[in-house]
Coordinates of C-alpha atoms in Angstrom, one line a residue:
M632 CA -167.8 119.9 139.9
T633 CA -166.3 120.5 143.3
P634 CA -164.3 123.6 144.1
A635 CA -161.1 121.6 144.3
R636 CA -161.7 120.2 140.8
R637 CA -162.5 123.6 139.4
G638 CA -159.3 124.9 141.0
H639 CA -157.3 122.2 139.3
G640 CA -159.0 123.0 136.0
W641 CA -158.0 126.7 136.2
T642 CA -154.5 125.7 137.2
A643 CA -154.2 123.4 134.2
L644 CA -155.5 126.2 131.8
V645 CA -153.1 128.7 133.2
G646 CA -150.3 126.2 132.9
L647 CA -151.1 125.5 129.2
G648 CA -151.4 129.2 128.4
L649 CA -148.1 130.0 130.1
G650 CA -146.4 127.0 128.3
G651 CA -147.7 128.3 125.0
V652 CA -146.3 131.8 125.6
I653 CA -142.9 130.4 126.6
A654 CA -142.9 128.1 123.6
T655 CA -143.7 131.0 121.3
V656 CA -140.9 133.1 122.7
V657 CA -138.4 130.4 122.7
H658 CA -139.2 129.3 119.1
A659 CA -139.9 132.8 117.7
P660 CA -139.0 132.7 114.0
A661 CA -136.1 134.8 112.6
R662 CA -138.6 136.5 110.3
W663 CA -139.7 138.6 113.3
L664 CA -136.4 140.4 113.0
D665 CA -137.1 141.2 109.4
V666 CA -140.5 142.7 110.4
A667 CA -138.9 144.8 113.1
L668 CA -136.2 146.1 110.7
Q669 CA -138.8 147.1 108.1
R670 CA -140.8 149.0 110.7
A671 CA -137.9 150.7 112.3
S672 CA -136.4 151.8 108.9
A673 CA -139.7 152.6 107.0
G674 CA -138.9 149.8 104.6
Q675 CA -135.3 150.9 103.9
V676 CA -133.7 147.9 105.5
R677 CA -134.7 144.2 105.4
L678 CA -133.4 140.8 106.3
L679 CA -133.9 138.5 103.3
H680 CA -134.2 134.7 103.6
P681 CA -134.2 134.6 107.4
Q682 CA -133.3 131.2 108.9
G683 CA -133.4 130.0 112.5
T684 CA -135.0 131.7 115.4
L685 CA -135.0 135.2 116.9
W686 CA -132.4 134.0 119.3
Q687 CA -130.0 132.4 116.8
G688 CA -130.3 132.8 113.1
S689 CA -129.0 134.1 109.8
G690 CA -130.2 136.2 106.9
T691 CA -129.1 138.5 104.1
L692 CA -129.0 142.2 104.8
W693 CA -130.8 144.3 102.1
V694 CA -130.6 148.2 102.0
R695 CA -132.7 150.3 99.6
G696 CA -131.2 153.3 98.0
D697 CA -132.4 156.0 95.6
G698 CA -133.1 153.9 92.5
G699 CA -131.5 150.6 93.6
A700 CA -130.8 148.2 96.5
L701 CA -127.7 146.8 98.0
T702 CA -127.5 143.2 99.2
L703 CA -124.5 142.0 101.2
P704 CA -122.7 139.2 99.4
E705 CA -122.8 136.8 102.4
P706 CA -125.5 136.2 105.0
L707 CA -125.0 137.7 108.4
R708 CA -125.5 135.6 111.6
W709 CA -126.7 136.7 115.1
T710 CA -127.2 135.3 118.5
L711 CA -129.4 136.7 121.3
R712 CA -129.4 135.6 124.9
P713 CA -131.0 136.9 128.1
T714 CA -128.8 138.6 130.7
L715 CA -130.0 138.5 134.3
T716 CA -128.0 139.8 137.2
D717 CA -128.7 141.4 140.5
T718 CA -128.2 144.9 139.0
A719 CA -129.1 144.5 135.3
Q720 CA -131.6 142.6 133.1
G721 CA -131.6 142.5 129.3
L722 CA -130.2 140.9 126.2
T723 CA -126.7 140.2 125.0
W724 CA -126.3 140.1 121.2
T725 CA -123.6 139.2 118.8
L726 CA -123.6 140.0 115.1
H727 CA -121.3 138.3 112.6
L728 CA -120.7 139.8 109.1
P729 CA -118.3 137.4 107.4
C730 CA -118.3 139.5 104.2
C731 CA -117.0 142.6 105.9
A732 CA -115.6 142.1 109.4
P733 CA -113.0 139.7 110.9
R734 CA -114.7 139.8 114.3
P735 CA -118.3 140.2 115.4
L736 CA -120.1 143.3 116.6
Q737 CA -121.1 142.7 120.2
G738 CA -123.4 144.6 122.5
F739 CA -126.2 144.6 125.1
V740 CA -129.7 145.9 125.5
V741 CA -129.9 146.2 129.3
R742 CA -132.2 147.7 131.9
T743 CA -130.2 149.2 134.8
Q744 CA -130.6 152.2 137.1
G745 CA -134.2 152.7 136.0
A746 CA -133.4 153.1 132.3
V747 CA -132.9 150.9 129.2
W748 CA -129.6 151.2 127.4
L749 CA -128.2 150.0 124.1
Q750 CA -124.4 149.4 124.4
T751 CA -122.0 148.3 121.8
Q752 CA -118.3 147.5 121.8
A753 CA -115.9 149.3 119.4
W754 CA -115.9 147.5 116.0
Q755 CA -114.2 147.6 112.6
A756 CA -115.4 146.5 109.2
A757 CA -114.4 147.0 105.5
L758 CA -116.4 147.3 102.3
A759 CA -115.5 147.4 98.6
L760 CA -116.7 150.8 97.3
D761 CA -118.0 149.3 94.0
T762 CA -120.7 147.5 96.2
L763 CA -122.4 150.9 96.6
Q764 CA -123.2 151.1 92.9
A765 CA -126.2 148.8 93.5
L766 CA -127.9 151.7 95.5
G767 CA -128.4 153.6 92.2
A768 CA -127.7 157.3 91.7
P769 CA -125.2 158.9 92.3
W770 CA -123.2 155.8 93.1
N771 CA -123.7 154.1 89.7
T772 CA -122.9 157.4 87.9
L773 CA -119.7 157.9 89.8
G774 CA -118.7 154.3 89.5
L775 CA -116.5 154.4 92.6
Q776 CA -113.8 151.8 93.3
G777 CA -111.5 151.3 96.2
R778 CA -112.0 150.2 99.8
A779 CA -113.8 151.8 102.8
V780 CA -112.6 150.9 106.3
L781 CA -115.3 151.6 109.0
D782 CA -114.4 152.3 112.6
L783 CA -117.4 152.4 115.0
Q784 CA -116.7 153.8 118.4
A785 CA -118.2 152.1 121.5
V786 CA -121.8 153.4 122.0
R787 CA -123.9 153.7 125.2
W788 CA -127.3 154.9 124.1
P789 CA -130.5 155.4 126.2
L790 CA -133.6 153.9 124.6
G791 CA -136.9 155.7 125.0
N792 CA -135.2 158.9 126.2
T793 CA -134.0 160.6 123.0
A794 CA -133.8 164.1 124.6
S795 CA -130.7 163.0 126.4
A796 CA -129.3 160.7 123.7
P797 CA -125.6 161.3 123.1
T798 CA -124.1 161.7 119.7
W799 CA -122.6 158.6 118.1
H800 CA -119.7 158.6 115.7
L801 CA -118.7 156.4 112.8
E802 CA -115.3 157.0 111.2
V803 CA -114.7 155.8 107.6
V804 CA -111.4 155.9 105.7
A805 CA -111.9 155.5 101.9
L806 CA -108.6 154.2 100.5
D807 CA -107.2 154.6 96.9
V808 CA -110.6 155.8 95.5
A809 CA -111.1 155.7 91.8
S810 CA -114.0 156.6 89.5
A811 CA -115.3 155.3 86.2
A812 CA -115.6 159.0 85.2
S813 CA -111.8 159.6 85.4
P814 CA -108.8 157.8 84.0
L815 CA -106.7 158.9 86.9
R816 CA -106.2 156.1 89.4
P817 CA -106.3 156.6 92.3
L818 CA -108.0 160.0 92.8
G819 CA -106.9 160.0 96.5
S820 CA -107.9 158.8 100.0
Y821 CA -110.5 160.4 102.1
H822 CA -111.7 160.6 105.7
I823 CA -115.4 160.5 106.3
T824 CA -117.1 161.1 109.6
F825 CA -120.8 160.2 110.4
A826 CA -122.4 161.6 113.6
G827 CA -126.0 161.5 114.7
Q828 CA -128.7 161.3 117.3
A829 CA -131.8 159.1 117.5
T830 CA -134.1 161.9 116.4
Q831 CA -131.9 163.1 113.5
P832 CA -130.5 161.6 110.3
P833 CA -126.7 161.2 110.5
R834 CA -124.6 164.1 109.4
M835 CA -121.4 163.5 107.5
T836 CA -118.2 165.4 106.7
V837 CA -115.6 164.6 104.0
T838 CA -112.0 165.7 104.1
T839 CA -108.9 164.7 102.0
L840 CA -106.1 162.6 103.4
H841 CA -104.0 162.8 100.2
G842 CA -104.5 162.7 96.4
D843 CA -104.9 164.8 93.3
L844 CA -108.7 165.4 93.8
R845 CA -109.2 167.3 97.1
L846 CA -112.6 167.2 98.7
Q847 CA -114.1 169.3 101.5
A848 CA -117.8 168.7 102.0
E849 CA -120.6 168.3 104.5
G850 CA -124.0 166.7 104.2
A851 CA -125.9 163.5 105.0
W852 CA -126.4 160.0 103.9
A853 CA -129.9 158.8 105.0
G854 CA -132.2 156.2 103.5
G855 CA -129.5 155.2 100.9
R856 CA -129.5 158.8 99.6
L857 CA -126.3 160.9 99.5
N858 CA -126.5 164.7 99.9
L859 CA -123.3 166.7 99.8
R860 CA -122.3 170.3 99.5
G861 CA -118.8 171.6 99.4
V862 CA -115.8 171.9 97.0
A863 CA -113.9 169.5 94.9
E864 CA -110.5 170.8 93.6
A865 CA -108.1 169.2 91.1
N866 CA -104.4 169.3 91.1
P867 CA -103.7 171.6 88.2
E868 CA -101.2 169.1 86.7
R869 CA -104.0 166.5 86.6
L870 CA -106.9 168.7 85.4
D871 CA -107.3 167.0 82.0
A872 CA -107.8 163.6 83.7
L873 CA -110.2 165.0 86.3
S874 CA -112.2 167.5 84.2
N875 CA -115.1 165.1 83.3
L876 CA -115.4 164.1 86.9
L877 CA -115.5 167.7 88.1
N878 CA -118.3 168.4 85.7
L879 CA -120.3 165.6 87.2
L880 CA -119.7 166.8 90.8
G881 CA -121.0 170.3 90.4
R882 CA -120.7 173.8 88.9
R883 CA -117.2 174.3 87.5
D884 CA -114.9 177.2 88.5
G885 CA -111.5 176.5 86.8
T886 CA -109.8 173.7 88.7
R887 CA -112.7 173.6 91.2
A888 CA -116.2 172.3 91.2
H889 CA -118.8 173.5 93.7
L890 CA -119.9 170.1 94.9
S891 CA -123.6 169.5 94.7
I892 CA -124.9 165.9 95.0
G893 CA -128.5 165.2 95.9
S894 CA -131.1 167.4 97.4
P895 CA -130.2 169.5 100.4
P896 CA -130.5 167.5 103.7

């Protein structure tokens, strides 16, 4: 074989290899996202029945709790597309949750100024509290009902540089909360704040907006497990209706219970 023919042969092999790589990336199956979620969450989060490709697809979100698992009632949908400009390179992504949010969550994974950043826009969603019972204890014991409205602030997060990672915030308002352990409906409405960094589980605080059961607590909700310490106090005029629930929440002290749910975070 002449040098010229050998050169053409190598060119053809390189071209075939490059074409195979491009085809693999373009047609990467949606199940790759399920694999990535499992690894990142140590098996706590999965994407069931993935359809489509890594770039555009759908699947059902599954979250494991302490004794159960929550599955969203409708599949979520996503799109990914490359972003290439003179100053930034990365991916633009859109996540649709038709069960819980009227508009999609949008964001970017972008490399700029020598660093890789995850950026999201502000976003709101809502979830029925009885959905949480699928996670097992203590949710199925408390039998919560009502509606939770989630408000996620815009996030700009450096990836691969956790030492300087900022704190993120998620605000939740639980409206007209009721419990299977009490005939009083509603118990009240509550404000819950989650805050965390990449190297730490999210911390949470619970305060009362209004109602006959007043809560003041701190703790964490990580891996589907709720851990709370604080005080639950009943309106004295409603003590009979709240007594059984107070006994479930912690050690009693008259109209109060020293809130103790789960193991210390």
